[in-house]
Coordinates of C-alpha atoms and ligand atoms in Angstrom, one line a residue:
S1 CA -125.5 80.3 75.9
L2 CA -122.1 82.0 75.6
D3 CA -120.3 83.6 78.5
V4 CA -117.2 84.9 76.7
E5 CA -116.7 85.7 73.0
L6 CA -113.5 87.0 71.3
R7 CA -113.9 88.4 67.9
K8 CA -110.6 88.8 65.9
V9 CA -108.8 90.3 68.9
F10 CA -105.4 91.8 68.4
K11 CA -102.9 93.4 70.9
V12 CA -99.9 95.4 69.8
F13 CA -97.3 96.5 72.4
N14 CA -94.9 99.1 71.1
G15 CA -95.1 97.8 67.5
E16 CA -94.8 94.2 68.6
T17 CA -98.0 92.1 68.0
A18 CA -98.6 89.8 71.0
V19 CA -102.1 88.6 70.0
R20 CA -103.0 88.1 66.4
G21 CA -106.7 87.8 65.6
V22 CA -107.7 85.4 68.4
E23 CA -111.3 84.2 68.1
F24 CA -113.2 81.8 70.4
D25 CA -116.6 81.3 72.1
I26 CA -116.8 80.0 75.7
C27 CA -120.0 78.4 76.8
R28 CA -121.7 79.0 80.2
G29 CA -120.3 76.6 82.8
E30 CA -117.4 75.5 80.6
F31 CA -113.8 74.9 81.9
F32 CA -111.8 76.4 79.0
S33 CA -108.0 76.5 78.9
I34 CA -105.6 78.5 76.9
L35 CA -102.4 76.5 76.5
G36 CA -99.2 77.4 74.9
P37 CA -95.4 78.0 75.5
S38 CA -94.2 81.0 77.4
G39 CA -94.6 84.3 75.6
C40 CA -97.3 83.1 73.1
G41 CA -99.8 85.7 74.3
K42 CA -101.9 83.7 76.8
T43 CA -101.8 86.2 79.7
T44 CA -102.4 89.1 77.3
T45 CA -105.5 87.3 76.0
L46 CA -106.8 86.7 79.6
R47 CA -106.1 90.3 80.6
M48 CA -108.2 91.6 77.7
I49 CA -111.1 89.5 79.0
A50 CA -110.5 90.9 82.5
G51 CA -110.2 94.4 81.1
F52 CA -106.6 95.1 82.3
E53 CA -105.6 95.4 78.7
T54 CA -107.6 97.0 75.8
P55 CA -107.6 95.2 72.4
S56 CA -105.8 97.1 69.7
A57 CA -108.4 95.7 67.3
G58 CA -111.4 93.3 67.7
E59 CA -114.0 92.9 70.4
V60 CA -114.5 91.1 73.7
L61 CA -118.1 90.2 74.7
I62 CA -119.2 88.8 78.0
R63 CA -122.7 87.4 78.2
G64 CA -123.4 89.0 74.8
E65 CA -122.4 92.5 75.8
S66 CA -119.4 94.3 74.3
M67 CA -116.8 95.0 76.9
N68 CA -114.7 97.4 74.9
H69 CA -115.7 100.4 77.0
V70 CA -116.3 98.6 80.3
P71 CA -113.6 98.9 83.0
P72 CA -112.4 95.8 84.8
Y73 CA -114.3 96.3 88.0
Q74 CA -117.6 96.6 86.2
R75 CA -117.1 93.3 84.3
P76 CA -118.7 90.1 85.8
V77 CA -115.3 88.4 86.0
N78 CA -112.6 87.9 88.7
T79 CA -109.0 86.9 88.2
V80 CA -106.8 84.5 90.2
F81 CA -103.1 85.2 89.6
Q82 CA -100.2 82.8 89.9
S83 CA -98.6 85.1 92.5
Y84 CA -101.9 85.1 94.6
A85 CA -101.6 88.9 94.9
L86 CA -102.8 88.8 98.5
F87 CA -102.4 91.7 100.9
N88 CA -99.7 90.6 103.3
H89 CA -100.8 93.1 106.0
L90 CA -104.4 91.8 106.1
R91 CA -105.7 88.7 107.7
V92 CA -107.3 86.0 105.4
W93 CA -110.8 87.1 106.3
D94 CA -110.0 90.8 105.4
N95 CA -108.3 89.8 102.2
V96 CA -111.4 88.0 101.1
A97 CA -113.7 90.8 102.3
F98 CA -111.7 93.6 100.6
G99 CA -113.5 93.7 97.3
L100 CA -117.0 93.6 99.0
R101 CA -116.1 96.5 101.3
I102 CA -115.1 98.6 98.3
K103 CA -118.5 97.8 96.8
R104 CA -120.0 99.1 100.1
L105 CA -122.0 96.0 100.8
G106 CA -123.7 95.8 104.2
R107 CA -121.9 94.3 107.2
A108 CA -124.1 91.3 107.5
E109 CA -123.9 90.6 103.7
V110 CA -120.1 90.8 103.8
Q111 CA -119.9 88.5 106.8
A112 CA -122.2 85.9 105.1
R113 CA -120.4 86.0 101.7
V114 CA -116.8 85.8 103.1
D115 CA -117.8 82.9 105.4
E116 CA -119.4 81.1 102.4
A117 CA -116.3 81.7 100.1
L118 CA -113.9 80.5 102.8
A119 CA -116.0 77.4 103.3
L120 CA -116.0 76.7 99.6
V121 CA -112.2 76.4 99.6
K122 CA -112.1 74.8 103.1
M123 CA -110.3 77.7 104.7
E124 CA -112.7 78.7 107.5
A125 CA -110.2 77.7 110.1
F126 CA -107.6 80.0 108.7
A127 CA -109.7 83.2 108.7
S128 CA -107.5 85.1 111.2
R129 CA -104.1 84.1 109.8
Y130 CA -101.9 86.3 107.8
P131 CA -100.7 85.2 104.3
S132 CA -97.1 84.7 105.6
Q133 CA -98.4 82.1 108.1
M134 CA -99.7 79.8 105.4
S135 CA -98.4 77.4 102.8
G136 CA -98.5 78.0 99.0
G137 CA -101.5 75.8 98.6
Q138 CA -103.4 77.6 101.4
R139 CA -102.6 81.0 99.9
Q140 CA -103.9 79.8 96.6
R141 CA -107.2 78.7 98.1
V142 CA -107.5 82.1 99.7
A143 CA -106.8 83.8 96.3
L144 CA -109.6 81.6 94.9
A145 CA -112.0 82.6 97.7
R146 CA -111.3 86.2 97.0
A147 CA -112.3 85.7 93.4
L148 CA -115.4 83.7 94.2
V149 CA -116.7 86.1 96.9
N150 CA -117.8 88.5 94.2
R151 CA -119.9 85.8 92.6
P152 CA -118.5 86.4 89.2
A153 CA -120.0 84.9 86.0
V154 CA -116.6 84.0 84.8
V155 CA -113.5 83.1 86.9
L156 CA -110.2 83.8 85.1
L157 CA -107.2 81.9 86.3
D158 CA -103.6 82.8 85.2
E159 CA -101.3 79.8 85.8
P160 CA -103.1 79.4 89.2
L161 CA -101.1 76.4 90.3
G162 CA -97.8 77.4 88.7
A163 CA -96.1 78.3 92.0
L164 CA -96.8 74.9 93.7
D165 CA -94.7 71.8 93.7
L166 CA -95.8 68.8 91.7
K167 CA -97.6 66.8 94.4
L168 CA -99.5 69.8 95.8
R169 CA -100.3 70.9 92.2
K170 CA -101.9 67.5 91.5
Q171 CA -104.0 67.8 94.7
M172 CA -105.1 71.3 93.9
Q173 CA -106.0 70.2 90.3
V174 CA -108.5 67.9 91.9
E175 CA -109.9 70.6 94.2
L176 CA -110.1 73.1 91.3
S177 CA -112.0 70.5 89.2
N178 CA -114.4 69.8 92.1
L179 CA -115.0 73.4 92.8
H180 CA -115.7 74.0 89.1
Q181 CA -118.3 71.2 89.1
D182 CA -119.9 72.3 92.4
L183 CA -120.2 76.0 91.4
G184 CA -121.2 75.5 87.8
L185 CA -119.3 78.8 86.9
T186 CA -117.3 79.4 83.7
F187 CA -113.6 78.9 84.3
V188 CA -111.0 80.3 81.8
M189 CA -107.5 79.1 82.7
V190 CA -104.2 80.0 81.3
T191 CA -101.4 77.4 81.5
H192 CA -98.2 76.2 79.8
D193 CA -98.7 72.8 81.4
Q194 CA -100.2 70.4 78.9
E195 CA -101.0 67.7 81.4
E196 CA -102.9 70.2 83.6
A197 CA -104.9 71.5 80.6
L198 CA -105.7 68.0 79.4
S199 CA -106.9 66.8 82.8
L200 CA -109.0 69.8 83.8
S201 CA -110.5 71.2 80.7
D202 CA -113.7 70.7 78.7
R203 CA -112.0 72.4 75.8
I204 CA -108.5 73.7 75.1
A205 CA -107.3 76.5 72.9
V206 CA -103.6 75.8 71.9
M207 CA -101.8 79.1 71.2
K208 CA -98.5 79.8 69.3
D209 CA -97.0 83.1 68.4
G210 CA -100.2 85.1 69.3
R211 CA -102.5 82.8 67.2
I212 CA -104.8 79.9 68.0
E213 CA -103.6 76.7 66.4
Q214 CA -106.5 74.5 67.5
I215 CA -109.5 74.5 69.8
D216 CA -110.9 71.1 70.7
S217 CA -111.7 68.7 73.6
P218 CA -108.6 67.2 75.3
D219 CA -109.0 63.9 73.6
R220 CA -109.2 65.4 70.2
I221 CA -106.3 67.7 70.9
Y222 CA -104.2 64.6 71.8
E223 CA -105.6 62.1 69.2
Q224 CA -106.3 64.4 66.3
P225 CA -103.8 67.3 66.5
S226 CA -104.4 69.6 63.5
T227 CA -100.8 70.9 63.2
P228 CA -97.3 69.6 63.8
F229 CA -96.9 72.2 66.6
V230 CA -99.9 70.9 68.5
A231 CA -98.8 67.2 68.0
D232 CA -95.4 68.1 69.3
F233 CA -96.4 70.4 72.2
I234 CA -99.1 68.1 73.6
G235 CA -97.2 65.1 74.8
D236 CA -94.4 63.2 73.0
T237 CA -94.7 62.3 69.4
N238 CA -92.7 61.1 66.4
L239 CA -93.0 63.4 63.4
F240 CA -92.1 62.3 59.8
E241 CA -91.9 64.8 57.0
G242 CA -92.8 63.6 53.6
H243 CA -95.3 63.9 50.7
L244 CA -98.5 62.2 49.8
E245 CA -97.9 59.4 47.3
A246 CA -101.3 57.9 47.0
I247 CA -104.9 58.1 48.4
D248 CA -107.2 55.2 48.2
P249 CA -110.7 54.6 49.6
T250 CA -109.5 53.5 53.0
S251 CA -105.9 54.7 53.4
V252 CA -103.3 57.2 52.4
L253 CA -99.6 56.5 51.6
V254 CA -96.9 58.9 52.7
R255 CA -93.3 58.7 51.5
T256 CA -90.7 60.4 53.7
A257 CA -87.6 62.2 52.3
S258 CA -85.5 59.1 53.3
G259 CA -87.8 56.8 51.3
V260 CA -89.8 55.3 54.2
K261 CA -93.3 54.4 53.3
I262 CA -96.1 55.0 55.9
V263 CA -99.7 53.8 55.4
I264 CA -102.3 55.6 57.4
A265 CA -106.1 55.0 57.7
L266 CA -107.9 57.7 55.7
P267 CA -109.1 60.3 58.1
D268 CA -112.6 61.9 58.0
S269 CA -112.9 64.8 55.7
F270 CA -109.4 64.5 54.3
Q271 CA -108.3 67.6 52.5
A272 CA -104.8 67.0 51.1
E273 CA -104.0 65.9 47.6
V274 CA -101.4 63.6 46.0
G275 CA -98.0 65.4 45.9
D276 CA -98.7 67.6 48.9
K277 CA -96.1 68.0 51.6
V278 CA -97.4 66.5 54.9
V279 CA -96.2 65.6 58.3
V280 CA -97.1 62.3 59.9
S281 CA -97.4 62.0 63.7
V282 CA -97.2 58.7 65.6
R283 CA -97.4 58.7 69.4
P284 CA -94.7 56.7 71.2
E285 CA -97.2 54.6 73.1
K286 CA -98.9 53.4 69.8
I287 CA -95.7 51.7 68.6
D288 CA -94.9 48.0 69.1
L289 CA -91.4 46.7 69.2
S290 CA -90.4 43.1 68.4
L291 CA -87.3 41.1 67.8
Y292 CA -89.0 39.3 64.9
R293 CA -90.3 40.8 61.6
P294 CA -94.1 40.3 61.8
E295 CA -95.6 37.9 59.2
D296 CA -97.5 40.7 57.6
A297 CA -94.6 43.1 57.2
V298 CA -96.3 45.8 55.2
D299 CA -95.8 48.4 57.9
C300 CA -92.8 47.4 59.9
Y301 CA -89.6 49.3 60.2
E302 CA -86.3 47.8 61.0
G303 CA -83.9 49.6 63.3
R304 CA -81.4 49.2 66.2
L305 CA -81.9 50.1 69.8
E306 CA -79.9 53.2 70.7
H307 CA -81.1 53.9 74.2
S308 CA -83.5 52.7 76.9
M309 CA -84.7 54.4 80.0
Y310 CA -86.6 52.9 83.0
L311 CA -89.3 55.4 84.1
G312 CA -91.2 53.4 86.7
T313 CA -94.5 53.1 85.1
H314 CA -93.1 52.4 81.6
M315 CA -89.9 52.1 79.5
H316 CA -88.8 54.7 77.0
Y317 CA -86.8 53.4 74.0
T318 CA -85.0 55.3 71.3
L319 CA -84.7 53.3 68.0
K320 CA -82.6 54.3 65.0
L321 CA -84.3 53.1 61.9
L322 CA -82.2 51.8 59.0
S323 CA -83.5 54.8 57.0
G324 CA -81.8 57.1 59.5
E325 CA -84.8 58.4 61.4
Y326 CA -85.1 58.1 65.2
L327 CA -88.2 56.7 66.8
T328 CA -89.3 57.3 70.3
V329 CA -91.2 54.3 71.8
R330 CA -93.1 54.0 75.1
Q331 CA -93.8 50.5 76.3
P332 CA -95.4 49.3 79.6
N333 CA -92.8 46.6 80.1
T334 CA -89.1 46.0 79.7
W335 CA -87.4 43.2 77.7
A336 CA -86.1 40.4 79.9
N337 CA -82.8 40.7 78.0
L338 CA -82.3 44.0 76.4
P339 CA -81.3 43.5 72.7
D340 CA -77.8 44.9 72.1
R341 CA -77.0 47.7 69.6
H342 CA -76.4 45.2 66.8
T343 CA -79.6 43.2 67.0
P344 CA -82.3 44.1 64.6
V345 CA -85.5 45.4 66.2
Y346 CA -88.8 45.9 64.4
A347 CA -91.2 48.7 65.1
S348 CA -94.8 48.6 63.9
W349 CA -98.1 50.4 64.5
M350 CA -101.6 50.3 63.3
A351 CA -102.6 52.4 60.3
K352 CA -105.3 54.1 62.4
D353 CA -102.7 55.3 64.9
G354 CA -100.9 57.5 62.5
V355 CA -102.1 61.1 62.0
V356 CA -101.5 63.1 58.8
L357 CA -100.9 66.8 59.6
Ligands
LIG401 P1 -97.7 84.3 78.0 O1 -98.6 84.6 79.0 O2 -98.2 83.3 76.9 O3 -96.3 83.8 78.5 P2 -97.8 87.1 77.4 O4 -99.2 87.4 77.0 O5 -97.4 87.5 78.8 O6 -97.4 85.6 77.1 O7 -96.8 87.9 76.5 C1 -96.9 87.8 75.0 C2 -95.9 88.8 74.4 O8 -96.3 90.1 74.7 C3 -94.5 88.7 75.0 O9 -93.6 88.9 73.9 C4 -94.4 89.8 76.0 O10 -93.1 90.2 76.1 C5 -95.3 90.9 75.4 N1 -95.9 91.7 76.4 C6 -96.8 91.3 77.4 N2 -97.2 92.3 78.1 C7 -96.6 93.4 77.7 C8 -96.5 94.8 78.1 N3 -97.3 95.2 79.1 N4 -95.7 95.6 77.4 C9 -95.0 95.2 76.4 N5 -94.9 93.9 75.9 C10 -95.7 93.0 76.6
LIG402 MG1 -98.4 84.3 81.1

């Protein structure tokens, strides 16, 4: 069953369109992320689900009911903001209890629910502290407790870990994921961090300029991006512009403007036709480098090493192909003797590892 549905939702601010016909369905219990660069309309989309913004056109439904005329506090959702938005003059316990007191719940019920919410985020011991007496990660947990205490159907999270440093963010990602699994609630998270979206989500909606580019599982977003933007935004990639020269039963042949020929395994339900302009994406970790031209040299590209970088877990090489294109290559190991800039180096990859966009 569906928890959140967006039907051709638009938002216009003073003549500027921030959200352009966004549509998606979010299932009950799903961890759904909205991913995209700054300014693409992620927060505006989330705020329309929360009810802080009204769509200029289209409809938001929660659990099958239209929310167009339902104010934020009557929606079965709660938002966790990047800035935490805690009351600095209230202790942790009172911060979490605040919403329940407004709803005029009984004293015993408030006590039980606040204790339960603080236990969920492992902050019972901090109940009487003030926000200023806690670290960023602890404040974030309290912000989460304050959202969960209302027992919402859907938890909305706007860059929830954006203010934390890298190490703490990784740790909080694990906690967020565990919390999601334990509670079984629907989470809708906004982030510009592709790694965060890939590691936490059941599905990701990639947004650009107010539109959705692709909605898919993390592995499909990474392995089968549907547009050059998605391929480029999610991780590193090599993009080649060209046109389709031939299609046969198992493969397609793309010729780049510089004359390079690239053979790619025929994808499922291939739409393009011979002559069409296409973009080919090849991930840096799919490329092999060698000092020798492989025996079967159908798909092997000669170049010179321009640059190499040691990155701890892997090496990052930049190759300039004879055709003029640059290739980014990621390899787990380094060469014993790095070839100098005059030595020919050969790059190759498997036909199944190229993606036609
Ligand atoms: P994101 O969260 O992806 O960074 P936002 O949804 O915050 O993007 O913003 C999308 C666009 O809408 C931006 O151009 C932003 O300036 C504009 N915008 C957002 N909120 C308002 C507002 N209240 N008034 C005017 N413009 C806004
Ligand atoms: Mg935002």
